[in-house]
Short mmCIF file of C-alpha atoms and ligand atoms in Angstrom, two decimals:
data_model
loop_
_atom_site.label_atom_id
_atom_site.label_comp_id
_atom_site.label_asym_id
_atom_site.label_seq_id
_atom_site.Cartn_x
_atom_site.Cartn_y
_atom_site.Cartn_z
CA UNK A 1 0.00 0.00 0.00
CA UNK A 2 1.39 3.35 -0.98
CA UNK A 3 1.34 5.98 1.73
CA UNK A 4 0.39 9.50 0.70
CA UNK A 5 3.00 12.20 1.24
CA UNK A 6 2.59 14.51 4.22
CA UNK A 7 2.94 18.30 3.81
CA UNK A 8 6.22 18.09 5.75
CA UNK A 9 7.64 15.48 3.36
CA UNK A 10 6.64 17.57 0.34
CA UNK A 11 8.24 20.65 1.90
CA UNK A 12 11.51 18.78 2.55
CA UNK A 13 11.58 17.48 -1.02
CA UNK A 14 11.13 21.04 -2.38
CA UNK A 15 13.81 22.35 -0.01
CA UNK A 16 16.13 19.50 -1.13
CA UNK A 17 15.49 20.27 -4.82
CA UNK A 18 16.22 23.99 -4.47
CA UNK A 19 19.28 23.35 -2.16
CA UNK A 20 20.96 21.51 -5.05
CA UNK A 21 20.41 24.50 -7.38
CA UNK A 22 21.49 26.92 -4.62
CA UNK A 23 24.76 25.02 -4.11
CA UNK A 24 25.47 24.93 -7.84
CA UNK A 25 24.60 28.69 -8.03
CA UNK A 26 27.01 29.45 -5.16
CA UNK A 27 29.70 27.34 -6.83
CA UNK A 28 29.43 29.18 -10.13
CA UNK A 29 28.52 32.52 -8.58
CA UNK A 30 25.15 32.58 -10.34
CA UNK A 31 22.59 31.91 -7.60
CA UNK A 32 19.64 33.71 -9.23
CA UNK A 33 20.02 31.98 -12.58
CA UNK A 34 20.33 28.56 -10.94
CA UNK A 35 17.20 29.17 -8.77
CA UNK A 36 15.23 30.24 -11.88
CA UNK A 37 16.42 27.07 -13.63
CA UNK A 38 15.32 25.03 -10.56
CA UNK A 39 11.85 26.66 -10.68
CA UNK A 40 11.56 25.98 -14.40
CA UNK A 41 12.66 22.35 -13.96
CA UNK A 42 10.15 21.83 -11.17
CA UNK A 43 7.37 23.40 -13.22
CA UNK A 44 8.27 21.28 -16.28
CA UNK A 45 8.29 18.09 -14.22
CA UNK A 46 4.90 18.92 -12.66
CA UNK A 47 3.46 19.76 -16.05
CA UNK A 48 4.74 16.48 -17.57
CA UNK A 49 3.09 14.46 -14.75
CA UNK A 50 -0.13 16.41 -15.16
CA UNK A 51 -0.07 15.75 -18.90
CA UNK A 52 0.40 12.02 -18.23
CA UNK A 53 -2.67 12.03 -15.96
CA UNK A 54 -4.74 13.94 -18.45
CA UNK A 55 -3.74 11.55 -21.27
CA UNK A 56 -4.62 8.54 -19.18
CA UNK A 57 -7.98 9.95 -18.11
CA UNK A 58 -9.18 11.15 -21.50
CA UNK A 59 -7.32 9.33 -24.23
CA UNK A 60 -5.62 6.18 -22.94
CA UNK A 61 -7.71 2.96 -23.03
CA UNK A 62 -5.52 1.20 -20.48
CA UNK A 63 -7.10 0.44 -17.11
CA UNK A 64 -3.85 0.75 -15.16
CA UNK A 65 -2.62 4.29 -14.61
CA UNK A 66 0.83 5.38 -15.88
CA UNK A 67 3.64 5.09 -13.37
CA UNK A 68 4.11 8.42 -11.67
CA UNK A 69 6.95 9.74 -9.66
CA UNK A 70 7.01 11.15 -6.16
CA UNK A 71 3.72 12.61 -4.94
CA UNK A 72 2.14 11.93 -8.35
CA UNK A 73 2.49 8.19 -7.90
CA UNK A 74 0.10 8.41 -4.95
CA UNK A 75 -2.39 10.43 -6.95
CA UNK A 76 -2.34 7.95 -9.87
CA UNK A 77 -2.76 4.95 -7.61
CA UNK A 78 -5.51 6.64 -5.63
CA UNK A 79 -7.42 7.35 -8.82
CA UNK A 80 -6.96 3.77 -10.00
CA UNK A 81 -8.30 2.42 -6.72
CA UNK A 82 -11.33 4.73 -6.90
CA UNK A 83 -12.00 3.65 -10.46
CA UNK A 84 -11.86 -0.02 -9.48
CA UNK A 85 -14.26 0.57 -6.61
CA UNK A 86 -16.77 2.28 -8.91
CA UNK A 87 -16.43 -0.45 -11.50
CA UNK A 88 -17.21 -3.09 -8.86
CA UNK A 89 -20.27 -1.08 -7.76
CA UNK A 90 -21.55 -0.70 -11.33
CA UNK A 91 -21.03 -4.44 -11.92
CA UNK A 92 -23.00 -5.21 -8.74
CA UNK A 93 -25.83 -2.91 -9.77
CA UNK A 94 -25.92 -4.33 -13.29
CA UNK A 95 -26.12 -7.85 -11.81
CA UNK A 96 -28.98 -6.77 -9.56
CA UNK A 97 -30.80 -5.18 -12.48
CA UNK A 98 -30.24 -8.29 -14.62
CA UNK A 99 -31.62 -10.54 -11.86
CA UNK A 100 -34.62 -8.22 -11.39
CA UNK A 101 -35.33 -8.29 -15.14
CA UNK A 102 -34.94 -12.06 -15.29
CA UNK A 103 -37.42 -12.32 -12.40
CA UNK A 104 -39.86 -9.96 -14.14
CA UNK A 105 -39.48 -11.89 -17.40
CA UNK A 106 -40.28 -15.13 -15.60
CA UNK A 107 -43.56 -13.67 -14.36
CA UNK A 108 -46.63 -15.34 -15.87
CA UNK A 109 -48.15 -11.90 -16.51
CA UNK A 110 -47.25 -8.96 -18.70
CA UNK A 111 -45.57 -6.24 -16.62
CA UNK A 112 -45.07 -2.61 -17.64
CA UNK A 113 -43.39 0.03 -15.45
CA UNK A 114 -44.83 3.51 -16.04
CA UNK A 115 -43.67 6.92 -14.84
CA UNK A 116 -45.91 9.66 -13.44
CA UNK A 117 -46.98 10.68 -16.97
CA UNK A 118 -47.82 7.06 -17.84
CA UNK A 119 -44.76 6.82 -20.10
CA UNK A 120 -43.24 3.37 -20.45
CA UNK A 121 -40.01 2.98 -18.46
CA UNK A 122 -39.70 -0.76 -18.99
CA UNK A 123 -41.81 -3.76 -20.02
CA UNK A 124 -41.29 -7.52 -20.17
CA UNK A 125 -41.65 -9.93 -23.11
CA UNK A 126 -45.24 -10.90 -22.29
CA UNK A 127 -46.24 -7.23 -22.62
CA UNK A 128 -45.58 -7.53 -26.34
CA UNK A 129 -47.70 -10.69 -26.57
CA UNK A 130 -50.66 -9.49 -24.48
CA UNK A 131 -50.57 -5.76 -25.18
CA UNK A 132 -48.64 -5.54 -28.44
CA UNK A 133 -45.91 -3.31 -26.97
CA UNK A 134 -42.51 -3.27 -28.72
CA UNK A 135 -39.47 -3.12 -26.47
CA UNK A 136 -37.28 -1.00 -26.58
CA UNK A 137 -39.04 0.83 -29.43
CA UNK A 138 -41.93 1.92 -27.26
CA UNK A 139 -39.78 3.14 -24.39
CA UNK A 140 -40.88 6.63 -23.27
CA UNK A 141 -44.16 6.34 -25.20
CA UNK A 142 -47.36 7.06 -23.28
CA UNK A 143 -49.25 3.83 -22.65
CA UNK A 144 -52.60 5.42 -23.58
CA UNK A 145 -51.15 6.28 -26.99
CA UNK A 146 -50.41 2.60 -27.56
CA UNK A 147 -53.52 0.99 -26.02
CA UNK A 148 -55.91 3.23 -27.84
CA UNK A 149 -59.38 2.82 -26.40
CA UNK A 150 -61.37 5.66 -24.83
CA UNK A 151 -62.39 3.33 -21.96
CA UNK A 152 -58.76 2.59 -21.08
CA UNK A 153 -57.83 6.29 -21.21
CA UNK A 154 -60.74 7.04 -18.89
CA UNK A 155 -59.71 4.22 -16.54
CA UNK A 156 -56.08 5.40 -16.52
CA UNK A 157 -56.93 8.98 -15.66
CA UNK A 158 -59.59 8.10 -13.11
CA UNK A 159 -56.72 7.17 -10.75
CA UNK A 160 -58.89 4.68 -8.89
CA UNK A 161 -57.44 1.29 -9.70
CA UNK A 162 -59.27 -0.81 -7.11
CA UNK A 163 -61.13 -2.65 -9.89
CA UNK A 164 -59.34 -4.26 -12.83
CA UNK A 165 -59.90 -3.14 -16.41
CA UNK A 166 -60.85 -5.59 -19.14
CA UNK A 167 -59.32 -5.04 -22.51
CA UNK A 168 -59.65 -6.76 -25.90
CA UNK A 169 -56.45 -6.16 -27.88
CA UNK A 170 -57.00 -6.03 -31.63
CA UNK A 171 -53.77 -7.85 -32.48
CA UNK A 172 -54.84 -11.19 -30.94
CA UNK A 173 -58.30 -12.31 -31.87
CA UNK A 174 -60.64 -13.30 -29.05
CA UNK A 175 -58.04 -12.47 -26.43
CA UNK A 176 -59.37 -10.89 -23.27
CA UNK A 177 -56.81 -9.19 -21.07
CA UNK A 178 -57.36 -8.09 -17.50
CA UNK A 179 -55.31 -5.04 -16.60
CA UNK A 180 -54.42 -4.03 -13.06
CA UNK A 181 -52.50 -0.88 -12.17
CA UNK A 182 -50.54 -0.71 -8.93
CA UNK A 183 -49.18 2.72 -7.92
CA UNK A 184 -45.83 2.53 -6.11
CA UNK A 185 -42.81 4.61 -5.09
CA UNK A 186 -42.68 8.21 -6.19
CA UNK A 187 -45.67 8.49 -8.60
CA UNK A 188 -44.76 5.38 -10.57
CA UNK A 189 -47.11 2.66 -11.70
CA UNK A 190 -46.80 -1.05 -12.31
CA UNK A 191 -49.24 -2.28 -14.94
CA UNK A 192 -49.94 -6.01 -14.81
CA UNK A 193 -51.90 -7.63 -17.63
CA UNK A 194 -53.01 -11.25 -17.86
CA UNK A 195 -54.89 -13.24 -20.44
CA UNK A 196 -58.20 -14.28 -18.88
CA UNK A 197 -59.58 -15.95 -22.02
CA UNK A 198 -59.29 -19.44 -20.51
CA UNK A 199 -60.89 -18.31 -17.26
CA UNK A 200 -63.75 -16.72 -19.19
CA UNK A 201 -64.23 -19.89 -21.25
CA UNK A 202 -64.40 -22.00 -18.09
CA UNK A 203 -66.82 -19.55 -16.51
CA UNK A 204 -69.04 -19.69 -19.60
CA UNK A 205 -68.85 -23.49 -19.64
CA UNK A 206 -69.89 -23.64 -16.00
CA UNK A 207 -72.75 -21.19 -16.62
CA UNK A 208 -73.95 -23.08 -19.69
CA UNK A 209 -73.67 -26.38 -17.86
CA UNK A 210 -75.80 -25.15 -14.95
CA UNK A 211 -78.32 -23.58 -17.31
CA UNK A 212 -78.58 -26.73 -19.44
CA UNK A 213 -78.88 -29.11 -16.50
CA UNK A 214 -81.53 -26.92 -14.89
CA UNK A 215 -83.42 -26.71 -18.13
CA UNK A 216 -83.27 -30.48 -18.64
CA UNK A 217 -84.51 -31.08 -15.10
CA UNK A 218 -87.60 -28.95 -15.61
CA UNK A 219 -89.56 -31.42 -17.76
CA UNK A 220 -89.07 -34.55 -15.61
CA UNK A 221 -89.98 -32.53 -12.53
CA UNK A 222 -93.21 -31.28 -14.11
CA UNK A 223 -94.10 -34.86 -15.11
CA UNK A 224 -93.34 -36.11 -11.60
CA UNK A 225 -95.41 -33.37 -10.04
CA UNK A 226 -98.36 -34.17 -12.32
CA UNK A 227 -98.29 -37.87 -11.48
CA UNK A 228 -97.91 -37.21 -7.77
CA UNK A 229 -100.97 -34.95 -7.82
CA UNK A 230 -102.94 -37.64 -9.65
CA UNK A 231 -101.81 -40.36 -7.26
CA UNK A 232 -102.65 -38.23 -4.25
CA UNK A 233 -106.28 -38.14 -5.37
CA UNK A 234 -106.62 -41.93 -5.48
CA UNK A 235 -104.15 -42.90 -2.74
CA UNK A 236 -105.03 -44.88 0.36
CA UNK A 237 -104.83 -42.93 3.62
CA UNK A 238 -101.58 -44.71 4.72
CA UNK A 239 -99.92 -43.58 1.47
CA UNK A 240 -101.03 -39.95 1.81
CA UNK A 241 -98.20 -38.89 4.16
CA UNK A 242 -95.40 -40.17 1.92
CA UNK A 243 -97.03 -38.72 -1.19
CA UNK A 244 -97.36 -35.29 0.43
CA UNK A 245 -93.69 -35.47 1.44
CA UNK A 246 -92.69 -36.44 -2.10
CA UNK A 247 -94.72 -33.61 -3.50
CA UNK A 248 -93.13 -31.10 -1.11
CA UNK A 249 -89.68 -32.22 -2.21
CA UNK A 250 -90.61 -32.00 -5.90
CA UNK A 251 -91.94 -28.46 -5.34
CA UNK A 252 -88.72 -27.57 -3.52
CA UNK A 253 -86.63 -28.96 -6.34
CA UNK A 254 -88.69 -27.12 -8.96
CA UNK A 255 -88.10 -23.91 -7.00
CA UNK A 256 -84.38 -24.59 -6.93
CA UNK A 257 -84.30 -25.27 -10.67
CA UNK A 258 -86.25 -22.06 -11.32
CA UNK A 259 -83.78 -20.06 -9.22
CA UNK A 260 -80.78 -21.66 -10.95
CA UNK A 261 -82.29 -20.75 -14.31
CA UNK A 262 -82.97 -17.22 -13.12
CA UNK A 263 -79.37 -16.83 -11.90
CA UNK A 264 -78.02 -18.14 -15.23
CA UNK A 265 -80.27 -15.76 -17.13
CA UNK A 266 -79.08 -12.74 -15.13
CA UNK A 267 -75.43 -13.81 -15.25
CA UNK A 268 -75.39 -14.38 -18.97
CA UNK A 269 -77.35 -11.23 -19.78
CA UNK A 270 -75.29 -8.87 -21.88
CA UNK A 271 -75.25 -5.25 -20.91
CA UNK A 272 -78.86 -4.45 -20.15
CA UNK A 273 -80.88 -1.85 -21.94
CA UNK A 274 -81.33 1.00 -19.48
CA UNK A 275 -83.59 3.06 -21.69
CA UNK A 276 -86.89 1.61 -20.43
CA UNK A 277 -88.48 2.99 -17.28
CA UNK A 278 -89.48 0.26 -14.82
CA UNK A 279 -93.11 0.41 -13.59
CA UNK A 280 -91.96 0.57 -9.99
CA UNK A 281 -95.36 1.38 -8.39
CA UNK A 282 -97.11 -1.54 -10.10
CA UNK A 283 -94.21 -3.83 -9.25
CA UNK A 284 -94.19 -2.84 -5.58
CA UNK A 285 -97.99 -3.22 -5.40
CA UNK A 286 -97.60 -6.82 -6.71
CA UNK A 287 -94.81 -7.36 -4.21
CA UNK A 288 -97.07 -6.17 -1.41
CA UNK A 289 -99.68 -8.77 -2.39
CA UNK A 290 -97.03 -11.51 -2.67
CA UNK A 291 -95.64 -10.58 0.76
CA UNK A 292 -99.12 -10.69 2.35
CA UNK A 293 -99.65 -14.16 0.83
CA UNK A 294 -96.27 -15.41 2.08
CA UNK A 295 -96.61 -13.95 5.56
CA UNK A 296 -100.20 -15.11 6.01
CA UNK A 297 -100.78 -12.34 8.55
CA UNK A 298 -97.97 -13.57 10.78
CA UNK A 299 -96.04 -10.30 10.46
CA UNK A 300 -96.76 -6.59 10.48
CA UNK A 301 -95.91 -5.45 6.98
CA UNK A 302 -95.43 -1.77 6.13
CA UNK A 303 -94.68 -0.43 2.66
CA UNK A 304 -93.28 3.13 2.56
CA UNK A 305 -93.17 3.89 -1.13
CA UNK A 306 -92.48 7.21 -2.79
CA UNK A 307 -94.27 6.60 -6.10
CA UNK A 308 -92.80 9.77 -7.62
CA UNK A 309 -89.42 8.01 -7.78
CA UNK A 310 -89.14 6.02 -10.98
CA UNK A 311 -86.03 4.52 -12.51
CA UNK A 312 -84.70 2.96 -15.68
CA UNK A 313 -83.55 -0.63 -15.62
CA UNK A 314 -84.47 -4.22 -16.26
CA UNK A 315 -87.90 -4.99 -14.85
CA UNK A 316 -87.36 -8.72 -14.45
CA UNK A 317 -84.04 -8.33 -12.64
CA UNK A 318 -85.26 -5.61 -10.30
CA UNK A 319 -88.38 -7.64 -9.54
CA UNK A 320 -86.15 -10.61 -8.62
CA UNK A 321 -84.02 -8.41 -6.33
CA UNK A 322 -87.04 -6.84 -4.58
CA UNK A 323 -88.89 -10.10 -4.18
CA UNK A 324 -85.92 -12.09 -2.80
CA UNK A 325 -85.18 -9.47 -0.15
CA UNK A 326 -88.82 -9.24 0.96
CA UNK A 327 -89.34 -13.00 1.01
CA UNK A 328 -86.13 -13.44 3.06
CA UNK A 329 -87.32 -10.88 5.61
CA UNK A 330 -90.57 -12.82 5.99
CA UNK A 331 -88.92 -16.24 6.11
CA UNK A 332 -86.31 -15.21 8.67
CA UNK A 333 -88.63 -13.26 10.99
CA UNK A 334 -90.55 -14.86 13.84
CA UNK A 335 -94.31 -14.42 14.02
CA UNK A 336 -95.34 -10.93 15.11
CA UNK A 337 -92.17 -9.31 13.72
CA UNK A 338 -92.43 -5.98 11.96
CA UNK A 339 -91.14 -5.67 8.40
CA UNK A 340 -90.73 -2.29 6.72
CA UNK A 341 -90.18 -2.12 2.96
CA UNK A 342 -89.17 1.28 1.66
CA UNK A 343 -88.45 2.95 -1.68
CA UNK A 344 -87.22 6.42 -0.86
CA UNK A 345 -84.95 9.18 -2.14
CA UNK A 346 -81.28 8.87 -1.21
CA UNK A 347 -78.41 11.37 -1.72
CA UNK A 348 -76.94 8.99 -4.34
CA UNK A 349 -80.23 8.10 -6.08
CA UNK A 350 -83.12 6.04 -4.80
CA UNK A 351 -82.91 3.43 -2.06
CA UNK A 352 -84.81 0.19 -1.73
CA UNK A 353 -84.61 -1.19 1.80
CA UNK A 354 -86.14 -4.07 3.72
CA UNK A 355 -85.91 -3.86 7.51
CA UNK A 356 -86.95 -6.72 9.73
CA UNK A 357 -86.85 -7.74 13.37
CA UNK A 358 -85.89 -11.28 12.51
CA UNK A 359 -83.12 -13.67 13.53
CA UNK A 360 -80.37 -11.44 12.10
CA UNK A 361 -76.94 -12.58 10.93
CA UNK A 362 -73.65 -12.84 12.86
CA UNK A 363 -71.04 -10.36 11.47
CA UNK A 364 -68.75 -13.24 10.39
CA UNK A 365 -71.33 -14.47 7.87
CA UNK A 366 -72.38 -11.14 6.36
CA UNK A 367 -69.70 -10.90 3.65
CA UNK A 368 -70.49 -14.43 2.42
CA UNK A 369 -74.27 -14.16 2.17
CA UNK A 370 -74.28 -13.45 -1.57
CA UNK A 371 -72.25 -16.59 -2.41
CA UNK A 372 -74.22 -19.28 -4.19
CA UNK A 373 -75.69 -21.82 -1.78
CA UNK A 374 -74.28 -20.06 1.26
CA UNK A 375 -76.64 -20.40 4.16
CA UNK A 376 -76.00 -19.45 7.79
CA UNK A 377 -78.23 -22.23 9.05
CA UNK A 378 -78.83 -24.88 6.40
CA UNK A 379 -81.60 -26.65 8.28
CA UNK A 380 -83.51 -23.44 8.89
CA UNK A 381 -83.10 -22.29 5.31
CA UNK A 382 -84.40 -25.65 4.06
CA UNK A 383 -87.36 -25.53 6.46
CA UNK A 384 -88.32 -22.09 5.18
CA UNK A 385 -88.05 -23.24 1.56
CA UNK A 386 -84.69 -21.54 0.90
CA UNK A 387 -82.22 -22.60 -1.75
CA UNK A 388 -79.25 -20.40 -0.85
CA UNK A 389 -79.46 -18.72 -4.24
CA UNK A 390 -81.71 -15.74 -3.43
CA UNK A 391 -79.01 -13.25 -2.44
CA UNK A 392 -76.70 -14.43 -5.28
CA UNK A 393 -79.52 -13.50 -7.67
CA UNK A 394 -79.90 -10.13 -5.92
CA UNK A 395 -76.16 -9.45 -6.18
CA UNK A 396 -76.02 -10.17 -9.91
CA UNK A 397 -79.21 -8.27 -10.68
CA UNK A 398 -77.85 -5.25 -8.81
CA UNK A 399 -74.44 -5.34 -10.44
CA UNK A 400 -76.22 -4.99 -13.78
CA UNK A 401 -77.67 -1.75 -12.40
CA UNK A 402 -74.33 -0.58 -11.00
CA UNK A 403 -75.56 -1.07 -7.50
CA UNK A 404 -74.50 -3.16 -4.52
CA UNK A 405 -76.30 -4.94 -1.74
CA UNK A 406 -75.70 -3.45 1.73
CA UNK A 407 -76.37 -5.58 4.77
CA UNK A 408 -76.70 -4.26 8.30
CA UNK A 409 -77.57 -6.95 10.74
CA UNK A 410 -77.31 -8.01 14.36
CA UNK A 411 -77.88 -11.58 15.42
CA UNK A 412 -81.16 -11.86 17.29
CA UNK A 413 -82.09 -8.22 16.64
CA UNK A 414 -82.94 -8.00 12.96
CA UNK A 415 -81.50 -6.91 9.63
CA UNK A 416 -81.65 -4.19 7.05
CA UNK A 417 -80.93 -5.24 3.46
CA UNK A 418 -80.74 -2.29 1.08
CA UNK A 419 -79.38 -1.01 -2.22
CA UNK A 420 -79.24 2.31 -4.01
CA UNK A 421 -80.07 2.74 -7.71
CA UNK A 422 -77.70 5.51 -8.86
CA UNK A 423 -79.28 8.88 -9.68
CA UNK A 424 -78.21 8.59 -13.33
CA UNK A 425 -80.90 5.90 -13.73
CA UNK A 426 -83.66 8.02 -12.21
CA UNK A 427 -86.51 9.15 -14.43
CA UNK A 428 -86.70 12.90 -13.97
CA UNK A 429 -90.12 13.82 -12.63
CA UNK A 430 -92.51 15.54 -15.03
CA UNK A 431 -93.29 19.02 -13.65
P1 LIG B 501 -81.98 -18.80 1.24
O1 LIG B 501 -82.72 -19.30 0.11
O2 LIG B 501 -81.30 -19.82 2.08
O3 LIG B 501 -82.73 -17.80 2.02
P2 LIG B 501 -80.47 -16.53 0.36
O4 LIG B 501 -79.36 -16.43 -0.62
O5 LIG B 501 -81.68 -15.76 0.08
O6 LIG B 501 -80.74 -18.04 0.55
O7 LIG B 501 -79.88 -16.07 1.75
C1 LIG B 501 -78.65 -16.60 2.19
C2 LIG B 501 -78.62 -16.69 3.70
O8 LIG B 501 -78.64 -15.37 4.23
C3 LIG B 501 -79.84 -17.36 4.27
O9 LIG B 501 -79.67 -18.76 4.31
C4 LIG B 501 -79.91 -16.76 5.65
O10 LIG B 501 -79.07 -17.46 6.53
C5 LIG B 501 -79.35 -15.36 5.46
N1 LIG B 501 -80.40 -14.34 5.35
C6 LIG B 501 -80.88 -13.79 4.22
N2 LIG B 501 -81.82 -12.87 4.50
C7 LIG B 501 -81.93 -12.82 5.84
C8 LIG B 501 -82.71 -12.05 6.76
N3 LIG B 501 -83.58 -11.13 6.35
N4 LIG B 501 -82.53 -12.28 8.09
C9 LIG B 501 -81.65 -13.18 8.51
N5 LIG B 501 -80.87 -13.94 7.71
C10 LIG B 501 -81.01 -13.77 6.40
#
């Protein structure tokens, strides 16, 4: 290791250098001339060393510095060491970057890194397959200039990425890509895109399968029901009980099949036509009659309807949502319970709510109620003629109307099931 020269050492060297010239000057009686020559020599030597350094830094391709003399040797070696240190750091960083890229390339999804202006900083290979991006050609291009759909531009600038965006790229036929945007760091975004074609196909297959099976079951069930009714008329008294039981089960199964078909219909419905006003007052009047029939005077039913509030939507789907919520309130309320059905103005539109004083739901179950066949108490649901599909139907019908089911409930105290139809679907009142 080469030690750097101290100021004292440098001073002694200079004194030594000039002493030689002083002695020679004294010897030849020309001190001034010799000292000037000493200064010139020192300057020349320093300049030569400086030139060597400059050459090495800017022109020379060699990694090792030139050999310097005296204090310059330290400087050269110091610079060389610094250079080596930096080179090692750069190599380390490049390795890290390479490993990060290899990891991102191995991802099963397309990944695009965007800056705060949505310009592409980097993307992986799958981004070219799923989104048609060309790397590195598209670097620094705005992503909304490359994925040119007004919906995507709207989604991008909405800055609320809690829901994914579905995109159909034109370059791959029938491909459906789900895009998710994850903000991170200092106003940067990670865009993840995956092909959900297979998932969609499976979903459609499942939906078609359920719809077909339900449809196929309808005819045999109708035949069975017919024969059971006929047999009941001629049956001996000891056969009556089993026939009634069989009939009850066939009715239950028919109900289940009907609900499955209804769910399939709503699920497979394309975007619904929202240009037709729904006859809400007539529908709620029917519902009132249905509820009275179902309750058979066991409950106190109150309908608080503001008939001036009309909305656009799908009549069949809204009827299914209303009717399932009201029938649940009746089925899960003990005799004497009060049930209030309301259709009233809400800051965000119009709210339909059903409030009961029934058995209520424990908080742990609330978020699962809209799953197909989810029932808090299977036995009770079966006894009350439930299939576990009612709230799944409500959820799907509401999502078609850009609405969501809200559940407030306390076990043993009662529940309030409600939803709001957004104000954009309200029919403006005629003045
Ligand atoms: P089901 O046909 O079993 O009623 P739903 O999908 O309509 O199926 O409801 C799912 C579950 O939610 C029910 O099994 C029941 O446990 C619970 N539930 C629904 N409505 C109410 C209510 N008003 N009060 C208490 N529990 C309810």
